[in-house]
Amino acid sequence: MGERYELIVLGAGPGGYVAAIKAAQMGHRVAVVESRDVGGTCLNRGCIPTKTLVHAAEVLEEIRSCEKLGIHVGQVSYDFAGMHERKAEVVEQLRGGIEGLFKAYKIDLIRGCGIILDSNRIQVGDQAYETDRILIATGSKPAMPPIPGLTLPGVVTSDEMLEGKGVYCKKLVIIGGGVIGVEFATIYHALGCEVTIIEALDRILPTLDREVSQNLTMILKKRGIKVYTGARVDRVEHTDQSVQTAQEKGLAVYFMSKEKEQCVETERVLVSIGRRANTEGICPPSLNLQMQRGMIPVDDSFETCIKVIYAIGDIVLGGIQLAHVASAQAVNAVCSMFGERAPMNLSCIPSCIYTNPEIAAVGMTADEAKMRGIRTITGKAIMSSNGKTVIEMADRGFVKLVFEEESKVLLGAVLMCSRATDMITGLSDGVAGKLTMSQLAATVRPHPTFSEAIGEAIEDADGGAIHAAPRRK
């Protein structure tokens, strides 16, 4: 029998490493079991590498359009391998930071796949470890639908797109128009790739405000990205034509759109229909965690049906698969398991999409409020009249705020504009703190900034009455 710990965490992603550090800060003896690199999917094959490539693509686009600013740079090109080298540098730097924190807080990192033997024992390879508590934070992996041909060479997931030197191509078909799909479409289009998105539902980004989906669809199509919605992929086959960028055959994607079979020939196919819980093999059948489709049900303290075994992040049944959600759940779970108050407010979760323009949302949309029987007032500011937007030649966008009609409390916000992912935090505070229209309007917002649009949206919701001059008696 190996070391005994007060907590063993399975998984070193944004949920697992935050939980381990929090527990160690509280003075507890902690170990983390990880079979791959620390940082999990988010750091190594998700959020961070994607956003590094998004940034490179945005800089490339800005340079291409800089003549409108009176700046001349000559011929512009890019180095695909160099972009991925920069991505690797960013990942390595951040990964080193996590490993440094493990050492600083004396957290043991156990390399290998952990198997839960019972509520107090973890098996890693030939070694068993005893623990008082177990936290499962094994994250998720790309889902693969049962479509014929998805095992062919050239069909990839986001993992392959982001690992190592990436996947270079001049033609790309993306199956799935969710967050992952539209972000990769933005990156590869900036690199001169011919991109096609095929989405089974009636619109891309189907979980967000409908206006966001419509607006982004128009922007993508204007840029030359083909978008098919309400389209079902039937199969993927090889073509006789070889791929110029690799020693492989090309691919043909067959799909039904408007009751008609269509075909797109491509070099690569990215499958991005979502992610599934990575819980296979974490415990023997005798240890019944009552999983549903691989996901684990938990209570409000993130404890499973087996006492002292907890679960957080992408594997939680009914949860939201976002890195910052896993980190917040980690803090609450650790505090709960060691008898302290859970500090994080999980009722108000912002979501961000790093397209161009950026998209961010928090709280309820007007349609969701209507479904709950809540009467609302909506305020909207169009970014085409925003000074900073005009200066930076940014694409069309808007800020939309939803207030409860009677109390004027902020219920939700949707932003589609430059810096939306940074601005959403202030509005998240407003939703979580139940701030009213007048309280939000009292904030002085600097000029010129993108955030001025928030004040304009508030005024639009109240018909300008908040800042109207008082009537003389």
XYZ file of C-alpha atoms in Angstrom:
473
model
C 0.000 0.000 0.000
C 1.321 3.458 -0.969
C 0.859 6.845 0.668
C -2.335 7.844 2.446
C -3.975 11.146 1.594
C -6.872 13.240 2.814
C -7.919 13.798 -0.818
C -7.029 12.159 -4.115
C -8.160 13.939 -7.272
C -8.592 12.033 -10.531
C -7.679 14.420 -13.338
C -5.465 17.511 -13.489
C -7.652 19.718 -15.667
C -9.155 23.088 -14.670
C -11.402 21.322 -12.168
C -8.866 18.864 -10.793
C -5.853 21.119 -10.347
C -7.948 23.946 -8.835
C -9.479 21.469 -6.356
C -6.064 20.086 -5.404
C -4.568 23.544 -4.862
C -7.579 24.708 -2.841
C -7.414 21.642 -0.582
C -3.651 22.055 -0.117
C -4.124 25.746 0.740
C -6.529 24.616 3.449
C -3.745 22.465 4.894
C -4.729 19.023 3.617
C -2.519 16.294 2.146
C -3.439 15.928 -1.518
C -2.497 13.843 -4.549
C -3.559 14.226 -8.170
C -3.695 11.312 -10.607
C -3.169 12.237 -14.266
C -2.310 10.030 -17.246
C -1.481 12.928 -19.583
C -0.187 16.496 -19.166
C -1.475 18.670 -16.331
C -3.992 21.287 -17.400
C -6.385 18.826 -19.002
C -8.197 19.395 -22.280
C -8.603 23.128 -21.718
C -4.901 23.877 -21.505
C -3.506 21.220 -23.836
C -6.189 20.490 -26.461
C -8.908 23.116 -25.989
C -9.351 26.666 -24.703
C -5.751 27.875 -24.585
C -4.377 26.470 -27.875
C -7.557 27.464 -29.710
C -7.426 31.042 -28.449
C -3.716 31.260 -29.288
C -4.545 30.363 -32.889
C -7.566 32.703 -32.866
C -5.276 35.551 -31.820
C -2.831 34.754 -34.623
C -5.682 34.648 -37.143
C -7.039 37.994 -35.920
C -3.610 39.646 -36.197
C -3.286 38.261 -39.722
C -6.674 39.704 -40.690
C -5.788 43.084 -39.173
C -2.528 43.257 -41.127
C -4.362 42.422 -44.348
C -6.750 45.316 -43.805
C -4.237 47.838 -42.456
C -4.051 49.803 -45.724
C -7.421 51.283 -44.765
C -5.571 52.839 -41.830
C -2.874 54.281 -44.069
C -0.350 51.594 -43.168
C 1.498 49.697 -45.917
C 3.282 46.443 -45.108
C 3.802 44.734 -48.450
C 2.988 41.076 -49.066
C 1.578 39.233 -46.066
C 2.039 35.513 -45.426
C 1.906 33.114 -42.507
C 3.859 30.139 -41.209
C 1.451 27.404 -40.098
C 4.194 25.495 -38.265
C 5.310 28.712 -36.578
C 1.776 29.386 -35.349
C 1.695 25.975 -33.718
C 5.143 26.491 -32.244
C 3.834 29.647 -30.567
C 0.801 27.665 -29.379
C 3.131 25.081 -27.846
C 5.128 27.816 -26.082
C 1.982 29.260 -24.498
C 0.760 25.839 -23.389
C 4.145 24.865 -21.979
C 4.458 28.112 -20.023
C 1.028 27.751 -18.428
C 1.522 24.036 -17.794
C 4.786 24.819 -16.028
C 2.920 27.279 -13.823
C 0.513 24.578 -12.648
C 3.323 22.109 -11.985
C 5.118 24.819 -10.025
C 2.049 25.353 -7.848
C 1.853 21.594 -7.197
C 5.424 21.674 -5.933
C 4.872 24.834 -3.886
C 1.860 23.337 -2.108
C 3.451 19.864 -1.810
C 0.792 18.201 -3.949
C 1.861 14.749 -5.177
C 1.374 14.207 -8.915
C 0.832 10.511 -9.628
C 1.276 9.613 -13.302
C -1.084 7.022 -14.730
C -4.748 6.055 -15.036
C -6.560 5.937 -11.726
C -9.193 3.308 -10.933
C -11.466 3.720 -7.909
C -11.438 0.430 -6.021
C -13.746 1.651 -3.257
C -14.517 4.880 -1.409
C -11.051 4.952 0.182
C -8.699 3.339 -2.342
C -7.331 4.293 -5.745
C -5.329 1.953 -7.979
C -2.729 3.469 -10.332
C -0.813 0.809 -12.245
C 0.464 -1.729 -9.717
C 0.214 0.681 -6.801
C -2.785 1.268 -4.511
C -3.252 4.481 -2.534
C -5.469 5.119 0.482
C -7.474 8.296 0.855
C -10.205 9.803 3.011
C -11.975 11.387 0.035
C -11.999 11.052 -3.753
C -12.794 13.765 -6.293
C -13.469 12.693 -9.885
C -12.520 15.399 -12.382
C -11.682 13.372 -15.491
C -13.281 15.791 -17.961
C -14.571 14.925 -21.413
C -13.465 13.945 -24.897
C -14.837 14.637 -28.401
C -18.022 12.776 -29.276
C -18.146 10.804 -32.524
C -21.595 10.176 -34.039
C -22.345 6.837 -35.768
C -21.877 8.223 -39.284
C -20.273 5.869 -41.843
C -16.797 7.002 -42.864
C -15.743 8.893 -39.750
C -12.899 6.436 -39.192
C -11.293 7.288 -42.537
C -7.874 9.022 -42.590
C -8.380 12.768 -42.764
C -11.402 12.810 -40.442
C -10.306 14.475 -37.204
C -11.578 15.922 -33.932
C -10.508 19.086 -32.145
C -7.832 17.027 -30.365
C -5.962 16.322 -33.606
C -6.485 19.901 -34.816
C -4.693 21.259 -31.754
C -2.065 18.670 -30.882
C 1.496 18.846 -32.148
C 1.847 20.647 -35.482
C -1.910 20.764 -36.074
C -3.759 19.877 -39.273
C -2.970 21.935 -42.361
C -5.440 21.962 -45.235
C -6.887 24.159 -47.943
C -10.399 22.701 -47.764
C -12.195 21.886 -44.520
C -15.688 20.596 -43.793
C -16.858 21.041 -40.211
C -19.636 18.755 -38.966
C -21.331 20.717 -36.191
C -21.998 24.450 -35.919
C -21.552 24.799 -32.171
C -18.858 26.713 -30.311
C -15.971 24.480 -31.403
C -17.095 24.449 -35.022
C -17.497 28.203 -35.485
C -14.193 28.982 -33.729
C -12.270 26.638 -36.038
C -14.165 28.048 -39.023
C -12.938 31.523 -38.060
C -9.325 30.371 -37.682
C -9.075 28.363 -40.888
C -10.905 30.915 -43.025
C -8.364 33.552 -41.946
C -5.645 31.182 -43.199
C -7.210 31.087 -46.650
C -8.930 27.744 -46.225
C -12.213 26.985 -47.994
C -14.540 26.217 -45.059
C -17.982 24.584 -44.994
C -20.091 24.176 -41.832
C -22.824 21.522 -41.749
C -25.215 21.790 -38.771
C -28.096 19.384 -38.132
C -30.258 21.889 -36.228
C -31.987 24.876 -37.789
C -29.216 27.345 -36.866
C -25.611 27.494 -35.761
C -24.939 28.163 -32.060
C -28.420 26.785 -31.323
C -28.168 27.246 -27.529
C -27.619 31.010 -27.759
C -29.868 33.962 -28.502
C -31.405 33.534 -31.953
C -30.229 36.954 -33.107
C -26.623 35.944 -32.373
C -27.000 32.876 -34.583
C -28.570 34.860 -37.405
C -26.014 37.646 -37.223
C -23.016 35.305 -37.135
C -24.406 33.269 -40.030
C -24.639 36.421 -42.155
C -21.088 37.459 -41.214
C -19.633 34.019 -41.982
C -21.416 33.798 -45.330
C -20.297 37.327 -46.239
C -16.710 36.237 -45.624
C -17.148 33.249 -47.921
C -17.757 30.463 -45.406
C -20.517 28.117 -46.547
C -23.097 27.376 -43.850
C -25.714 24.629 -44.167
C -28.272 24.349 -41.356
C -31.019 21.783 -40.946
C -28.615 19.446 -42.732
C -27.939 15.794 -41.816
C -24.640 14.164 -42.745
C -25.224 10.681 -44.163
C -21.699 9.454 -44.862
C -18.099 10.345 -45.606
C -16.253 8.612 -48.437
C -12.864 8.731 -50.129
C -12.580 10.436 -53.496
C -10.235 9.545 -56.345
C -8.592 12.953 -56.080
C -5.521 13.072 -53.858
C -4.892 15.782 -51.276
C -2.121 18.156 -52.297
C -1.126 18.929 -48.699
C -0.751 15.258 -47.657
C -0.117 11.816 -49.089
C -3.759 10.840 -48.735
C -6.936 10.639 -50.754
C -9.499 13.400 -50.589
C -12.851 13.097 -48.842
C -16.448 13.595 -49.903
C -19.123 14.501 -47.350
C -22.669 13.547 -48.358
C -25.535 15.244 -46.551
C -29.246 15.969 -46.869
C -30.258 19.622 -47.055
C -33.764 20.805 -47.948
C -34.729 17.203 -48.789
C -31.967 16.985 -51.368
C -28.691 15.081 -51.191
C -25.636 17.277 -51.556
C -21.917 16.571 -51.588
C -18.885 18.633 -50.621
C -15.385 17.474 -51.528
C -12.701 18.353 -49.039
C -9.221 17.589 -47.749
C -10.156 17.269 -44.089
C -13.312 16.754 -42.040
C -13.544 18.124 -38.500
C -16.156 16.419 -36.314
C -17.301 18.879 -33.653
C -20.741 17.781 -32.494
C -19.941 18.074 -28.782
C -18.119 16.223 -26.042
C -18.882 13.184 -23.894
C -17.898 12.397 -20.315
C -14.555 10.678 -19.865
C -15.603 8.188 -17.206
C -15.077 4.852 -18.936
C -13.145 2.419 -16.750
C -12.764 4.694 -13.707
C -14.380 2.134 -11.405
C -15.421 -1.550 -11.404
C -19.096 -2.467 -12.007
C -19.445 -3.317 -8.309
C -18.937 0.360 -7.460
C -22.204 1.780 -8.779
C -22.100 5.562 -9.212
C -25.514 5.454 -10.961
C -24.061 6.921 -14.152
C -26.341 8.025 -16.957
C -24.735 8.056 -20.430
C -21.379 8.105 -18.666
C -22.281 11.143 -16.551
C -22.357 11.116 -12.760
C -25.261 12.529 -10.698
C -24.224 14.582 -7.661
C -25.919 16.573 -4.888
C -25.512 20.293 -4.145
C -22.119 19.663 -2.517
C -20.989 17.563 -5.545
C -21.023 14.350 -3.528
C -22.062 11.256 -5.469
C -24.374 8.511 -4.236
C -21.319 6.973 -2.547
C -20.253 8.913 0.517
C -16.861 10.721 0.326
C -16.702 10.291 -3.474
C -17.272 13.594 -5.284
C -17.445 14.619 -8.956
C -17.106 17.945 -10.784
C -16.796 19.386 -14.277
C -17.750 17.881 -17.620
C -18.686 14.513 -16.093
C -21.463 15.906 -13.869
C -24.988 14.974 -14.998
C -26.908 18.054 -16.111
C -23.869 20.306 -15.827
C -22.325 22.839 -18.188
C -19.132 21.775 -19.943
C -16.997 24.881 -19.448
C -13.559 25.189 -17.868
C -14.522 28.051 -15.545
C -17.540 26.074 -14.348
C -15.310 23.132 -13.416
C -12.957 25.456 -11.521
C -15.811 27.074 -9.590
C -17.322 23.686 -8.783
C -13.900 22.545 -7.590
C -13.730 25.311 -4.991
C -17.250 24.615 -3.742
C -16.740 20.856 -3.630
C -13.504 21.101 -1.643
C -14.989 23.598 0.804
C -18.058 21.391 1.283
C -16.108 18.166 1.797
C -13.966 19.795 4.502
C -16.869 21.453 6.297
C -16.565 25.028 5.042
C -19.130 27.237 3.298
C -19.141 26.968 -0.491
C -18.191 30.477 -1.716
C -18.872 30.363 -5.471
C -22.225 31.453 -6.936
C -22.992 28.836 -9.578
C -26.394 30.235 -10.538
C -24.911 32.767 -12.957
C -22.519 31.266 -15.513
C -21.178 33.364 -18.410
C -20.345 31.699 -21.713
C -17.889 33.015 -24.302
C -17.223 32.283 -27.966
C -14.031 33.560 -29.567
C -15.206 34.271 -33.069
C -14.751 37.656 -34.751
C -16.701 39.487 -33.425
C -16.613 37.841 -30.021
C -19.809 36.535 -28.438
C -20.626 36.378 -24.742
C -23.816 35.705 -22.808
C -25.034 35.350 -19.240
C -28.373 34.744 -17.580
C -31.675 34.429 -19.432
C -32.611 35.491 -22.934
C -35.989 37.157 -23.525
C -37.295 33.917 -25.065
C -36.224 31.881 -22.015
C -37.873 34.391 -19.683
C -41.085 34.211 -21.714
C -41.094 30.410 -21.428
C -40.926 30.826 -17.636
C -43.792 33.293 -17.646
C -41.593 36.291 -16.807
C -42.502 39.613 -18.399
C -39.420 41.461 -19.647
C -38.069 44.676 -21.097
C -35.241 44.434 -23.630
C -32.696 47.122 -24.411
C -30.375 46.988 -27.388
C -27.422 48.990 -28.688
C -26.156 48.542 -32.247
C -22.354 48.626 -32.402
C -22.215 50.376 -35.780
C -22.762 53.668 -33.924
C -20.129 52.908 -31.279
C -17.011 55.075 -31.702
C -14.481 52.372 -30.764
C -16.138 49.924 -33.150
C -15.928 52.401 -36.026
C -12.283 53.231 -35.195
C -11.272 49.553 -35.232
C -13.363 48.722 -38.323
C -15.056 45.925 -36.392
C -17.864 43.835 -37.865
C -21.558 44.310 -37.169
C -22.672 43.503 -33.660
C -24.851 44.504 -30.729
C -25.352 44.537 -26.972
C -28.682 43.264 -25.692
C -29.874 43.431 -22.078
C -32.969 41.751 -20.616
C -34.700 43.188 -17.528
C -37.640 41.938 -15.480
C -40.484 44.300 -16.347
C -41.769 45.164 -12.872
C -38.598 45.184 -10.755
C -36.265 46.358 -13.565
C -33.725 43.757 -12.338
C -31.178 42.563 -14.907
C -31.998 38.983 -15.965
C -29.518 38.427 -18.760
C -27.186 39.880 -21.350
C -25.971 38.961 -24.830
C -22.977 40.694 -26.376
C -21.742 40.289 -29.925
C -18.889 42.738 -30.381
C -15.166 43.281 -29.870
C -14.041 42.551 -26.277
C -17.391 40.913 -25.479
C -15.635 38.137 -23.541
C -14.006 40.702 -21.257
C -17.089 42.905 -20.794
C -19.395 40.040 -19.820
C -17.912 39.792 -16.311
C -19.411 43.115 -15.231
C -22.822 42.070 -16.494
C -22.456 38.697 -14.773
C -21.975 40.654 -11.536
C -25.157 42.529 -12.380
C -27.192 39.368 -12.942
C -25.776 37.615 -9.867
C -26.247 40.714 -7.699
C -29.783 41.369 -9.035
C -28.855 44.914 -9.976
C -31.611 47.129 -11.340
C -31.699 49.219 -14.475
C -31.097 52.447 -12.527
C -28.191 50.939 -10.565
C -26.471 49.831 -13.762
C -27.171 53.188 -15.412
C -25.456 55.045 -12.555
C -22.048 53.684 -13.596
C -19.931 56.150 -15.606
C -18.462 54.369 -18.620
C -15.381 55.891 -20.291
C -15.378 57.243 -23.841
C -14.523 55.957 -26.350
C -14.936 52.304 -25.350
C -16.891 49.284 -26.465
C -18.502 49.192 -23.010
C -20.343 52.463 -23.709
C -22.836 50.309 -25.598
C -23.968 48.815 -22.280
C -25.151 52.241 -21.137
C -26.901 52.791 -24.473
C -28.684 49.453 -24.172
C -29.884 50.430 -20.678
C -31.230 53.720 -22.009
C -32.936 51.903 -24.864
C -34.654 49.588 -22.372
C -35.978 52.537 -20.378
C -36.778 54.734 -23.330
C -34.122 57.254 -22.293
C -35.996 58.127 -19.089
C -33.086 57.275 -16.739
C -30.829 60.043 -17.984
C -33.588 62.451 -19.010
C -33.437 65.939 -17.517
C -35.847 66.432 -14.587
C -39.034 68.318 -15.369
C -39.390 71.834 -13.958
C -42.361 72.414 -11.695
